[in-house]
Amino acid sequence: MVPRVVFGNGSFLQLGEILMPKRKNSEAPFIFFIDAIFEEHSLLTEIPLLFNDQIIFISSEEEPKTKQIDVLVAKIKESFSELPSGIIGIGGGTLLDIAKAVAIMLTNSGSAADYQGWDLVKKPAIYHVGIPTISGTGAEVSRTTVLMGPEKKLGINSDFTPFDQVLLDPNLTQGVPKEQWFYTGMDCYIHCIESLTGTFLNAFSQSYGEKALELCKEVYLGAPSPKESRDKLMMASWHGGMSIAYSQVGVAHAMSYGLSYLLGVRHGIGNCLVFQHLEEFYPEGVSVFKEMQRRHHIKLPTGICAHLTAEEFDIMINVSFGLVPLWENALGENWKEIMTREKLLSLFKKI
Ligand code: NAD
Ligand code: ZN
């Protein structure tokens, strides 16, 4: 679990104070990975830079790749005589995952691709801080960092992955475009449905999942003020992430990873594209999802898989079936009898 967390509108201003005791010496910088959309933003004037601290802007147009992590780690090692005092990620799931992965790879040898899987990381990461600017993924609280590797899209799941410190300032999520707010928020909603209906469910996951689901409904079906909505969605994301930390996601995520691997479809929208067709597995969840979609006038694109070849469908199916724990959670031990290749193919063809 994340051992330290600060919550509050305006809490971003406390970052300098939080980092100060973690500074090793003037040669060991803090490296700030910030979403490139903030390049011209007033937020930058609040970044507490000292000595040789560095800001690295990264575009979240594409989701993080193992190669990209390797390059960033090599660059940091080349540029400084000492390991950094810490890594700070500021942005959505993409930037948070980059910060976690770089912090791990600064102390572990080889390529990030070597650690995709469960509990493969040997050494503790360097100090790392997560500051979300959009709510929903739960990446701020999870024990994984999801990366696209040469062979698979899979997380580095380990006890060293979670942030040492998270700063939750809902003000930072002002300005997220409506569609993106919906897609990333629905990632949280889908985490709740997949966790709460899964066979891995336990009292720990259920307690967080139920709270997150209640908050998602208040945000997307109620009439909160913009400030309430930002506060609630940030806490929904946190609880949703906590819920899957001790259970698993399910069918929508397994399929969305396949879409993302082949077509580069991003996580939030990918989950929505899949989830709308999963009535058979999540009847109530899908019907509420569609109500939320109507309420906010969200039109999902169609024809995404219309022109794919049989080989391309095969690739998506293989990536998707590779995520065994997700299928086991969703459909139980005998999942292969329920979700056959033909059935999965027919679902992908609907998208
Ligand atoms: P993202 O980080 O890709 O950001 C989505 C878009 O929102 C980007 O265009 C970004 O620039 C923009 N944005 C972010 N903050 C903004 C702000 N304050 N104002 C305006 N625009 C803003 O999206 P995401 O949905 O948060 O994250 C998706 C990524 O998270 C995927 O790579 C996925 O694999 C990963 N993920 C990780 C976990 C985990 O547990 N580690 C869980 C779920 C998803
Ligand atoms: Zn997700």
mmCIF file of C-alpha atoms and ligand atoms in Angstrom:
data_model
loop_
_atom_site.group_PDB
_atom_site.id
_atom_site.type_symbol
_atom_site.label_atom_id
_atom_site.label_comp_id
_atom_site.label_asym_id
_atom_site.label_seq_id
_atom_site.Cartn_x
_atom_site.Cartn_y
_atom_site.Cartn_z
ATOM 1 C CA MET A 1 0.000 0.000 0.000
ATOM 2 C CA VAL A 2 0.951 3.646 -0.407
ATOM 3 C CA PRO A 3 2.302 4.596 3.027
ATOM 4 C CA ARG A 4 1.762 8.369 2.805
ATOM 5 C CA VAL A 5 -0.995 10.405 1.225
ATOM 6 C CA VAL A 6 -2.072 14.016 1.295
ATOM 7 C CA PHE A 7 -5.548 15.071 0.101
ATOM 8 C CA GLY A 8 -6.919 18.563 -0.420
ATOM 9 C CA ASN A 9 -7.587 21.341 -2.866
ATOM 10 C CA GLY A 10 -4.391 23.362 -3.073
ATOM 11 C CA SER A 11 -2.275 20.664 -1.420
ATOM 12 C CA PHE A 12 0.080 20.773 -4.416
ATOM 13 C CA LEU A 13 1.695 23.765 -2.693
ATOM 14 C CA GLN A 14 2.966 21.410 0.018
ATOM 15 C CA LEU A 15 5.147 19.473 -2.397
ATOM 16 C CA GLY A 16 8.341 21.368 -1.544
ATOM 17 C CA GLU A 17 7.855 20.675 2.132
ATOM 18 C CA ILE A 18 7.162 17.002 1.458
ATOM 19 C CA LEU A 19 10.257 16.516 -0.689
ATOM 20 C CA MET A 20 12.747 18.449 1.443
ATOM 21 C CA PRO A 21 13.549 15.697 3.977
ATOM 22 C CA LYS A 22 13.929 13.167 1.148
ATOM 23 C CA ARG A 23 16.704 15.079 -0.608
ATOM 24 C CA LYS A 24 19.914 13.062 -0.290
ATOM 25 C CA ASN A 25 22.350 15.882 -1.212
ATOM 26 C CA SER A 26 22.759 18.646 -3.768
ATOM 27 C CA GLU A 27 24.100 16.204 -6.376
ATOM 28 C CA ALA A 28 21.112 13.847 -6.180
ATOM 29 C CA PRO A 29 18.276 15.597 -8.009
ATOM 30 C CA PHE A 30 14.543 15.186 -7.966
ATOM 31 C CA ILE A 31 13.313 14.356 -11.460
ATOM 32 C CA PHE A 32 9.806 15.524 -12.318
ATOM 33 C CA PHE A 33 8.032 13.664 -15.116
ATOM 34 C CA ILE A 34 5.172 15.917 -16.188
ATOM 35 C CA ASP A 35 2.514 15.470 -18.883
ATOM 36 C CA ALA A 36 3.483 17.667 -21.838
ATOM 37 C CA ILE A 37 0.071 19.358 -21.804
ATOM 38 C CA PHE A 38 1.315 21.295 -18.765
ATOM 39 C CA GLU A 39 4.300 22.745 -20.629
ATOM 40 C CA GLU A 40 2.769 26.224 -20.666
ATOM 41 C CA HIS A 41 0.673 25.840 -17.522
ATOM 42 C CA SER A 42 0.795 27.987 -14.380
ATOM 43 C CA LEU A 43 1.324 24.748 -12.414
ATOM 44 C CA LEU A 44 4.964 24.865 -13.483
ATOM 45 C CA THR A 45 5.693 27.920 -11.411
ATOM 46 C CA GLU A 46 4.722 25.876 -8.339
ATOM 47 C CA ILE A 47 7.214 23.040 -8.967
ATOM 48 C CA PRO A 48 9.717 23.278 -6.093
ATOM 49 C CA LEU A 49 12.953 23.080 -8.108
ATOM 50 C CA LEU A 50 16.313 23.207 -6.309
ATOM 51 C CA PHE A 51 19.956 22.547 -7.276
ATOM 52 C CA ASN A 52 20.101 20.275 -10.326
ATOM 53 C CA ASP A 53 16.476 19.098 -10.205
ATOM 54 C CA GLN A 54 15.070 18.420 -13.621
ATOM 55 C CA ILE A 55 11.694 18.562 -15.334
ATOM 56 C CA ILE A 56 11.099 16.092 -18.161
ATOM 57 C CA PHE A 57 7.931 16.653 -20.176
ATOM 58 C CA ILE A 58 6.384 13.544 -21.664
ATOM 59 C CA SER A 59 3.479 13.306 -24.057
ATOM 60 C CA SER A 60 0.713 10.906 -23.064
ATOM 61 C CA GLU A 61 -0.414 10.539 -26.678
ATOM 62 C CA GLU A 62 0.917 7.018 -26.493
ATOM 63 C CA GLU A 63 0.834 4.702 -23.519
ATOM 64 C CA PRO A 64 4.173 3.871 -21.846
ATOM 65 C CA LYS A 65 6.542 1.374 -23.426
ATOM 66 C CA THR A 66 9.330 -0.711 -21.890
ATOM 67 C CA LYS A 67 11.801 0.756 -24.449
ATOM 68 C CA GLN A 68 10.838 4.286 -23.445
ATOM 69 C CA ILE A 69 11.513 3.452 -19.783
ATOM 70 C CA ASP A 70 14.923 1.993 -20.672
ATOM 71 C CA VAL A 71 15.847 5.169 -22.569
ATOM 72 C CA LEU A 72 14.739 7.447 -19.727
ATOM 73 C CA VAL A 73 16.697 5.422 -17.174
ATOM 74 C CA ALA A 74 19.842 5.455 -19.331
ATOM 75 C CA LYS A 75 19.534 9.204 -19.810
ATOM 76 C CA ILE A 76 19.197 9.881 -16.079
ATOM 77 C CA LYS A 77 22.161 7.637 -15.244
ATOM 78 C CA GLU A 78 24.256 9.425 -17.884
ATOM 79 C CA SER A 79 23.280 12.927 -16.817
ATOM 80 C CA PHE A 80 23.946 12.699 -13.078
ATOM 81 C CA SER A 81 26.833 11.454 -10.961
ATOM 82 C CA GLU A 82 24.461 10.038 -8.349
ATOM 83 C CA LEU A 83 21.117 8.282 -8.399
ATOM 84 C CA PRO A 84 18.274 10.798 -8.021
ATOM 85 C CA SER A 85 16.789 11.599 -4.615
ATOM 86 C CA GLY A 86 13.422 10.764 -6.093
ATOM 87 C CA ILE A 87 11.087 10.614 -9.075
ATOM 88 C CA ILE A 88 7.847 12.580 -9.179
ATOM 89 C CA GLY A 89 5.134 11.736 -11.726
ATOM 90 C CA ILE A 90 2.543 14.422 -12.517
ATOM 91 C CA GLY A 91 -0.278 13.546 -14.913
ATOM 92 C CA GLY A 92 -2.696 10.741 -15.706
ATOM 93 C CA GLY A 93 -2.145 6.987 -15.586
ATOM 94 C CA THR A 94 0.472 7.285 -18.323
ATOM 95 C CA LEU A 95 2.764 9.633 -16.393
ATOM 96 C CA LEU A 96 2.166 7.880 -13.078
ATOM 97 C CA ASP A 97 3.157 4.551 -14.614
ATOM 98 C CA ILE A 98 6.265 6.060 -16.216
ATOM 99 C CA ALA A 99 7.359 7.469 -12.849
ATOM 100 C CA LYS A 100 6.860 4.136 -11.089
ATOM 101 C CA ALA A 101 8.680 2.163 -13.779
ATOM 102 C CA VAL A 102 11.666 4.535 -13.938
ATOM 103 C CA ALA A 103 11.982 4.489 -10.136
ATOM 104 C CA ILE A 104 12.137 0.674 -10.235
ATOM 105 C CA MET A 105 14.541 0.461 -13.164
ATOM 106 C CA LEU A 106 17.035 2.916 -11.639
ATOM 107 C CA THR A 107 17.923 0.244 -9.079
ATOM 108 C CA ASN A 108 17.249 -2.963 -11.018
ATOM 109 C CA SER A 109 19.450 -4.069 -13.921
ATOM 110 C CA GLY A 110 18.371 -5.025 -17.434
ATOM 111 C CA SER A 111 15.304 -3.883 -19.362
ATOM 112 C CA ALA A 112 11.882 -3.004 -17.967
ATOM 113 C CA ALA A 113 10.561 -5.820 -20.173
ATOM 114 C CA ASP A 114 12.383 -8.351 -17.941
ATOM 115 C CA TYR A 115 10.130 -7.400 -15.033
ATOM 116 C CA GLN A 116 6.697 -7.489 -16.701
ATOM 117 C CA GLY A 117 4.778 -10.027 -14.691
ATOM 118 C CA TRP A 118 4.233 -10.735 -11.016
ATOM 119 C CA ASP A 119 6.872 -10.243 -8.289
ATOM 120 C CA LEU A 120 9.950 -10.275 -10.502
ATOM 121 C CA VAL A 121 11.508 -7.071 -9.123
ATOM 122 C CA LYS A 122 14.480 -7.816 -6.841
ATOM 123 C CA LYS A 123 15.505 -4.478 -5.320
ATOM 124 C CA PRO A 124 13.504 -1.608 -3.808
ATOM 125 C CA ALA A 125 12.839 1.287 -6.173
ATOM 126 C CA ILE A 126 14.098 4.781 -5.431
ATOM 127 C CA TYR A 127 11.733 7.164 -3.627
ATOM 128 C CA HIS A 128 8.784 8.000 -5.916
ATOM 129 C CA VAL A 129 5.816 10.322 -5.637
ATOM 130 C CA GLY A 130 2.576 10.273 -7.642
ATOM 131 C CA ILE A 131 0.435 13.342 -8.337
ATOM 132 C CA PRO A 132 -2.627 12.587 -10.492
ATOM 133 C CA THR A 133 -4.104 15.304 -12.717
ATOM 134 C CA ILE A 134 -7.017 13.191 -13.990
ATOM 135 C CA SER A 135 -8.994 10.663 -11.955
ATOM 136 C CA GLY A 136 -10.012 7.101 -12.653
ATOM 137 C CA THR A 137 -7.206 4.645 -13.330
ATOM 138 C CA GLY A 138 -6.231 4.036 -9.710
ATOM 139 C CA ALA A 139 -2.605 4.052 -10.918
ATOM 140 C CA GLU A 140 -1.875 6.403 -7.994
ATOM 141 C CA VAL A 141 -2.547 3.596 -5.543
ATOM 142 C CA SER A 142 -1.921 0.331 -7.393
ATOM 143 C CA ARG A 143 1.009 -2.081 -7.153
ATOM 144 C CA THR A 144 1.485 -2.208 -10.903
ATOM 145 C CA THR A 145 2.835 -0.103 -13.730
ATOM 146 C CA VAL A 146 1.341 -1.115 -17.048
ATOM 147 C CA LEU A 147 3.797 -1.162 -19.946
ATOM 148 C CA MET A 148 3.725 -2.118 -23.590
ATOM 149 C CA GLY A 149 6.624 -4.481 -24.144
ATOM 150 C CA PRO A 150 8.059 -6.168 -27.217
ATOM 151 C CA GLU A 151 5.815 -9.178 -26.666
ATOM 152 C CA LYS A 152 3.020 -8.112 -24.407
ATOM 153 C CA LYS A 153 1.182 -5.352 -22.634
ATOM 154 C CA LEU A 154 1.598 -6.281 -19.013
ATOM 155 C CA GLY A 155 2.305 -4.605 -15.711
ATOM 156 C CA ILE A 156 5.328 -4.748 -13.461
ATOM 157 C CA ASN A 157 3.404 -5.985 -10.410
ATOM 158 C CA SER A 158 5.515 -5.900 -7.275
ATOM 159 C CA ASP A 159 5.716 -4.723 -3.689
ATOM 160 C CA PHE A 160 8.253 -2.111 -4.826
ATOM 161 C CA THR A 161 5.914 -0.576 -7.416
ATOM 162 C CA PRO A 162 3.515 1.497 -5.247
ATOM 163 C CA PHE A 163 4.358 5.134 -4.680
ATOM 164 C CA ASP A 164 6.060 6.131 -1.413
ATOM 165 C CA GLN A 165 3.944 9.258 -1.342
ATOM 166 C CA VAL A 166 0.817 10.369 -3.188
ATOM 167 C CA LEU A 167 -0.484 13.907 -3.325
ATOM 168 C CA LEU A 168 -4.177 14.195 -4.209
ATOM 169 C CA ASP A 169 -5.134 17.727 -5.188
ATOM 170 C CA PRO A 170 -8.505 17.670 -7.015
ATOM 171 C CA ASN A 171 -7.841 21.209 -8.309
ATOM 172 C CA LEU A 172 -5.273 19.713 -10.664
ATOM 173 C CA THR A 173 -8.016 17.865 -12.535
ATOM 174 C CA GLN A 174 -9.652 21.110 -13.647
ATOM 175 C CA GLY A 175 -9.548 21.422 -17.410
ATOM 176 C CA VAL A 176 -9.778 17.743 -18.322
ATOM 177 C CA PRO A 177 -11.844 17.566 -21.553
ATOM 178 C CA LYS A 178 -15.322 16.042 -21.085
ATOM 179 C CA GLU A 179 -14.773 12.934 -23.232
ATOM 180 C CA GLN A 180 -11.510 12.126 -21.475
ATOM 181 C CA TRP A 181 -13.161 12.741 -18.085
ATOM 182 C CA PHE A 182 -15.767 10.172 -19.051
ATOM 183 C CA TYR A 183 -13.361 7.546 -20.432
ATOM 184 C CA THR A 184 -10.873 7.671 -17.555
ATOM 185 C CA GLY A 185 -13.700 7.874 -14.994
ATOM 186 C CA MET A 186 -15.293 4.812 -16.575
ATOM 187 C CA ASP A 187 -12.009 2.958 -16.070
ATOM 188 C CA CYS A 188 -12.733 3.350 -12.363
ATOM 189 C CA TYR A 189 -16.378 2.355 -12.766
ATOM 190 C CA ILE A 190 -15.359 -0.761 -14.714
ATOM 191 C CA HIS A 191 -12.725 -1.629 -12.068
ATOM 192 C CA CYS A 192 -15.572 -1.628 -9.523
ATOM 193 C CA ILE A 193 -17.894 -3.824 -11.595
ATOM 194 C CA GLU A 194 -15.151 -6.296 -12.476
ATOM 195 C CA SER A 195 -13.920 -6.499 -8.914
ATOM 196 C CA LEU A 196 -17.352 -6.741 -7.271
ATOM 197 C CA THR A 197 -18.659 -9.438 -9.619
ATOM 198 C CA GLY A 198 -15.405 -11.421 -9.750
ATOM 199 C CA THR A 199 -14.736 -14.802 -8.192
ATOM 200 C CA PHE A 200 -11.655 -13.412 -6.397
ATOM 201 C CA LEU A 201 -13.820 -11.017 -4.368
ATOM 202 C CA ASN A 202 -13.151 -10.819 -0.633
ATOM 203 C CA ALA A 203 -14.240 -8.474 2.156
ATOM 204 C CA PHE A 204 -11.204 -6.209 1.655
ATOM 205 C CA SER A 205 -11.860 -5.631 -2.051
ATOM 206 C CA GLN A 206 -15.605 -5.454 -1.605
ATOM 207 C CA SER A 207 -15.448 -2.675 0.964
ATOM 208 C CA TYR A 208 -13.365 -0.461 -1.329
ATOM 209 C CA GLY A 209 -15.254 -1.485 -4.472
ATOM 210 C CA GLU A 210 -18.644 -0.637 -3.022
ATOM 211 C CA LYS A 211 -17.484 2.793 -1.891
ATOM 212 C CA ALA A 212 -15.897 3.532 -5.267
ATOM 213 C CA LEU A 213 -19.034 2.429 -7.107
ATOM 214 C CA GLU A 214 -21.221 4.632 -4.924
ATOM 215 C CA LEU A 215 -18.957 7.627 -5.647
ATOM 216 C CA CYS A 216 -18.957 6.914 -9.411
ATOM 217 C CA LYS A 217 -22.758 6.870 -9.400
ATOM 218 C CA GLU A 218 -22.868 10.165 -7.507
ATOM 219 C CA VAL A 219 -20.488 11.736 -10.025
ATOM 220 C CA TYR A 220 -21.980 10.373 -13.248
ATOM 221 C CA LEU A 221 -25.664 10.025 -12.338
ATOM 222 C CA GLY A 222 -26.123 12.640 -9.610
ATOM 223 C CA ALA A 223 -25.858 16.399 -9.853
ATOM 224 C CA PRO A 224 -22.728 17.343 -7.872
ATOM 225 C CA SER A 225 -21.115 20.774 -8.212
ATOM 226 C CA PRO A 226 -17.917 20.761 -10.314
ATOM 227 C CA LYS A 227 -15.815 20.912 -7.141
ATOM 228 C CA GLU A 228 -17.717 18.064 -5.459
ATOM 229 C CA SER A 229 -17.479 16.058 -8.640
ATOM 230 C CA ARG A 230 -13.673 16.450 -8.816
ATOM 231 C CA ASP A 231 -13.262 15.593 -5.116
ATOM 232 C CA LYS A 232 -15.493 12.536 -5.340
ATOM 233 C CA LEU A 233 -13.986 11.172 -8.543
ATOM 234 C CA MET A 234 -10.493 11.447 -7.101
ATOM 235 C CA MET A 235 -11.554 9.385 -4.083
ATOM 236 C CA ALA A 236 -13.479 6.953 -6.317
ATOM 237 C CA SER A 237 -10.290 6.343 -8.289
ATOM 238 C CA TRP A 238 -8.362 5.694 -5.077
ATOM 239 C CA HIS A 239 -10.930 3.249 -3.714
ATOM 240 C CA GLY A 240 -11.368 1.528 -7.076
ATOM 241 C CA GLY A 241 -7.617 1.015 -7.240
ATOM 242 C CA MET A 242 -7.582 -0.359 -3.693
ATOM 243 C CA SER A 243 -10.396 -2.725 -4.599
ATOM 244 C CA ILE A 244 -8.524 -4.358 -7.486
ATOM 245 C CA ALA A 245 -5.264 -4.414 -5.526
ATOM 246 C CA TYR A 246 -6.638 -7.376 -3.585
ATOM 247 C CA SER A 247 -8.755 -8.901 -6.378
ATOM 248 C CA GLN A 248 -8.510 -8.562 -10.153
ATOM 249 C CA VAL A 249 -10.118 -6.944 -13.147
ATOM 250 C CA GLY A 250 -12.087 -8.990 -15.684
ATOM 251 C CA VAL A 251 -13.387 -9.426 -19.221
ATOM 252 C CA ALA A 252 -13.358 -5.750 -20.271
ATOM 253 C CA HIS A 253 -9.728 -5.299 -19.257
ATOM 254 C CA ALA A 254 -8.586 -8.570 -20.827
ATOM 255 C CA MET A 255 -10.152 -7.538 -24.140
ATOM 256 C CA SER A 256 -9.096 -3.914 -23.929
ATOM 257 C CA TYR A 257 -5.446 -4.988 -23.512
ATOM 258 C CA GLY A 258 -5.784 -6.867 -26.814
ATOM 259 C CA LEU A 259 -7.226 -3.786 -28.551
ATOM 260 C CA SER A 260 -4.513 -1.629 -27.121
ATOM 261 C CA TYR A 261 -1.702 -4.004 -28.110
ATOM 262 C CA LEU A 262 -2.788 -4.313 -31.737
ATOM 263 C CA LEU A 263 -4.338 -0.922 -32.448
ATOM 264 C CA GLY A 264 -2.884 1.364 -29.792
ATOM 265 C CA VAL A 265 -6.397 2.133 -28.487
ATOM 266 C CA ARG A 266 -5.940 3.921 -25.160
ATOM 267 C CA HIS A 267 -7.016 2.365 -21.905
ATOM 268 C CA GLY A 268 -10.055 4.459 -20.916
ATOM 269 C CA ILE A 269 -11.786 4.515 -24.275
ATOM 270 C CA GLY A 270 -10.735 0.916 -24.984
ATOM 271 C CA ASN A 271 -12.498 -0.274 -21.854
ATOM 272 C CA CYS A 272 -15.660 1.621 -22.822
ATOM 273 C CA LEU A 273 -15.573 0.205 -26.370
ATOM 274 C CA VAL A 274 -15.449 -3.309 -24.962
ATOM 275 C CA PHE A 275 -17.676 -2.892 -21.927
ATOM 276 C CA GLN A 276 -20.734 -1.715 -23.889
ATOM 277 C CA HIS A 277 -20.921 -5.226 -25.438
ATOM 278 C CA LEU A 278 -20.574 -7.224 -22.223
ATOM 279 C CA GLU A 279 -24.235 -7.361 -21.074
ATOM 280 C CA GLU A 280 -24.007 -11.130 -20.913
ATOM 281 C CA PHE A 281 -21.308 -10.987 -18.225
ATOM 282 C CA TYR A 282 -22.171 -7.748 -16.448
ATOM 283 C CA PRO A 283 -25.904 -7.110 -17.098
ATOM 284 C CA GLU A 284 -26.517 -4.482 -14.454
ATOM 285 C CA GLY A 285 -23.095 -2.866 -14.838
ATOM 286 C CA VAL A 286 -23.569 -2.413 -18.573
ATOM 287 C CA SER A 287 -27.070 -1.019 -18.252
ATOM 288 C CA VAL A 288 -25.917 1.619 -15.725
ATOM 289 C CA PHE A 289 -22.908 2.375 -17.965
ATOM 290 C CA LYS A 290 -25.253 3.092 -20.870
ATOM 291 C CA GLU A 291 -27.333 5.363 -18.687
ATOM 292 C CA MET A 292 -24.207 7.327 -17.732
ATOM 293 C CA GLN A 293 -23.230 7.526 -21.380
ATOM 294 C CA ARG A 294 -26.663 8.946 -22.296
ATOM 295 C CA ARG A 295 -26.578 11.407 -19.414
ATOM 296 C CA HIS A 296 -23.304 12.890 -20.647
ATOM 297 C CA HIS A 297 -23.965 12.585 -24.400
ATOM 298 C CA ILE A 298 -20.947 10.405 -25.034
ATOM 299 C CA LYS A 299 -20.869 8.775 -28.471
ATOM 300 C CA LEU A 300 -18.349 5.977 -28.794
ATOM 301 C CA PRO A 301 -16.649 5.453 -32.142
ATOM 302 C CA THR A 302 -17.727 2.435 -34.204
ATOM 303 C CA GLY A 303 -16.082 0.221 -36.788
ATOM 304 C CA ILE A 304 -12.791 0.003 -34.862
ATOM 305 C CA CYS A 305 -12.304 -3.675 -35.785
ATOM 306 C CA ALA A 306 -14.191 -3.543 -39.086
ATOM 307 C CA HIS A 307 -11.207 -3.978 -41.373
ATOM 308 C CA LEU A 308 -9.021 -6.336 -39.395
ATOM 309 C CA THR A 309 -7.639 -9.516 -40.959
ATOM 310 C CA ALA A 310 -8.018 -12.967 -39.413
ATOM 311 C CA GLU A 311 -4.352 -12.791 -38.319
ATOM 312 C CA GLU A 312 -4.933 -9.477 -36.599
ATOM 313 C CA PHE A 313 -7.938 -10.824 -34.724
ATOM 314 C CA ASP A 314 -5.746 -13.757 -33.707
ATOM 315 C CA ILE A 315 -3.143 -11.408 -32.222
ATOM 316 C CA MET A 316 -5.786 -9.610 -30.161
ATOM 317 C CA ILE A 317 -7.281 -12.863 -28.978
ATOM 318 C CA ASN A 318 -3.873 -14.245 -27.978
ATOM 319 C CA VAL A 319 -2.931 -11.131 -26.000
ATOM 320 C CA SER A 320 -6.311 -11.191 -24.336
ATOM 321 C CA PHE A 321 -6.220 -14.910 -23.451
ATOM 322 C CA GLY A 322 -2.699 -14.433 -22.084
ATOM 323 C CA LEU A 323 -4.178 -12.592 -19.102
ATOM 324 C CA VAL A 324 -5.227 -15.748 -17.303
ATOM 325 C CA PRO A 325 -5.865 -14.260 -13.820
ATOM 326 C CA LEU A 326 -8.348 -11.796 -15.319
ATOM 327 C CA TRP A 327 -10.388 -14.567 -16.950
ATOM 328 C CA GLU A 328 -10.238 -16.705 -13.828
ATOM 329 C CA ASN A 329 -11.509 -13.830 -11.762
ATOM 330 C CA ALA A 330 -14.294 -13.005 -14.216
ATOM 331 C CA LEU A 331 -15.528 -16.464 -15.136
ATOM 332 C CA GLY A 332 -14.036 -18.927 -12.660
ATOM 333 C CA GLU A 333 -11.644 -21.837 -13.100
ATOM 334 C CA ASN A 334 -13.490 -23.222 -16.100
ATOM 335 C CA TRP A 335 -13.332 -19.939 -17.986
ATOM 336 C CA LYS A 336 -12.071 -21.610 -21.160
ATOM 337 C CA GLU A 337 -15.370 -23.435 -21.513
ATOM 338 C CA ILE A 338 -17.315 -20.186 -21.242
ATOM 339 C CA MET A 339 -15.073 -17.892 -23.268
ATOM 340 C CA THR A 340 -14.124 -19.856 -26.376
ATOM 341 C CA ARG A 341 -11.998 -18.386 -29.198
ATOM 342 C CA GLU A 342 -15.111 -18.091 -31.350
ATOM 343 C CA LYS A 343 -16.985 -16.228 -28.674
ATOM 344 C CA LEU A 344 -14.135 -13.792 -28.073
ATOM 345 C CA LEU A 345 -13.817 -13.241 -31.823
ATOM 346 C CA SER A 346 -17.512 -12.427 -32.108
ATOM 347 C CA LEU A 347 -17.199 -9.873 -29.295
ATOM 348 C CA PHE A 348 -14.189 -8.176 -30.920
ATOM 349 C CA LYS A 349 -16.105 -8.046 -34.214
ATOM 350 C CA LYS A 350 -18.868 -6.016 -32.556
ATOM 351 C CA ILE A 351 -16.428 -3.201 -31.713
HETATM 352 P P1 NAD B 1 -3.546 9.518 -19.693
HETATM 353 O O1 NAD B 1 -2.530 9.644 -18.645
HETATM 354 O O2 NAD B 1 -3.146 8.841 -20.962
HETATM 355 O O3 NAD B 1 -4.159 10.934 -19.976
HETATM 356 C C1 NAD B 1 -5.314 11.060 -20.805
HETATM 357 C C2 NAD B 1 -5.401 12.420 -21.429
HETATM 358 O O4 NAD B 1 -5.774 13.371 -20.455
HETATM 359 C C3 NAD B 1 -4.079 12.887 -22.022
HETATM 360 O O5 NAD B 1 -4.346 13.517 -23.252
HETATM 361 C C4 NAD B 1 -3.604 13.884 -20.997
HETATM 362 O O6 NAD B 1 -2.754 14.840 -21.574
HETATM 363 C C5 NAD B 1 -4.899 14.471 -20.522
HETATM 364 N N1 NAD B 1 -4.861 15.108 -19.196
HETATM 365 C C6 NAD B 1 -4.404 14.611 -18.030
HETATM 366 N N2 NAD B 1 -4.594 15.494 -17.023
HETATM 367 C C7 NAD B 1 -5.178 16.576 -17.567
HETATM 368 C C8 NAD B 1 -5.617 17.833 -17.056
HETATM 369 N N3 NAD B 1 -5.542 18.140 -15.756
HETATM 370 N N4 NAD B 1 -6.160 18.722 -17.927
HETATM 371 C C9 NAD B 1 -6.305 18.419 -19.244
HETATM 372 N N5 NAD B 1 -5.914 17.248 -19.781
HETATM 373 C C10 NAD B 1 -5.354 16.338 -18.954
HETATM 374 O O7 NAD B 1 -4.879 8.763 -19.257
HETATM 375 P P2 NAD B 1 -5.378 7.892 -18.069
HETATM 376 O O8 NAD B 1 -6.674 7.390 -18.557
HETATM 377 O O9 NAD B 1 -5.298 8.574 -16.759
HETATM 378 O O10 NAD B 1 -4.307 6.728 -18.012
HETATM 379 C C11 NAD B 1 -4.246 5.692 -18.950
HETATM 380 C C12 NAD B 1 -2.985 4.914 -18.685
HETATM 381 O O11 NAD B 1 -3.035 4.405 -17.352
HETATM 382 C C13 NAD B 1 -2.796 3.715 -19.579
HETATM 383 O O12 NAD B 1 -1.448 3.684 -19.998
HETATM 384 C C14 NAD B 1 -3.117 2.527 -18.704
HETATM 385 O O13 NAD B 1 -2.411 1.373 -19.070
HETATM 386 C C15 NAD B 1 -2.678 3.038 -17.369
HETATM 387 N N6 NAD B 1 -3.343 2.391 -16.225
HETATM 388 C C16 NAD B 1 -2.573 2.026 -15.186
HETATM 389 C C17 NAD B 1 -3.119 1.436 -14.080
HETATM 390 C C18 NAD B 1 -2.250 1.046 -12.944
HETATM 391 O O14 NAD B 1 -2.749 0.512 -11.969
HETATM 392 N N7 NAD B 1 -0.969 1.275 -13.011
HETATM 393 C C19 NAD B 1 -4.495 1.232 -13.995
HETATM 394 C C20 NAD B 1 -5.285 1.624 -15.075
HETATM 395 C C21 NAD B 1 -4.700 2.214 -16.180
HETATM 396 ZN ZN ZN B 2 -8.255 -0.035 -15.880
#
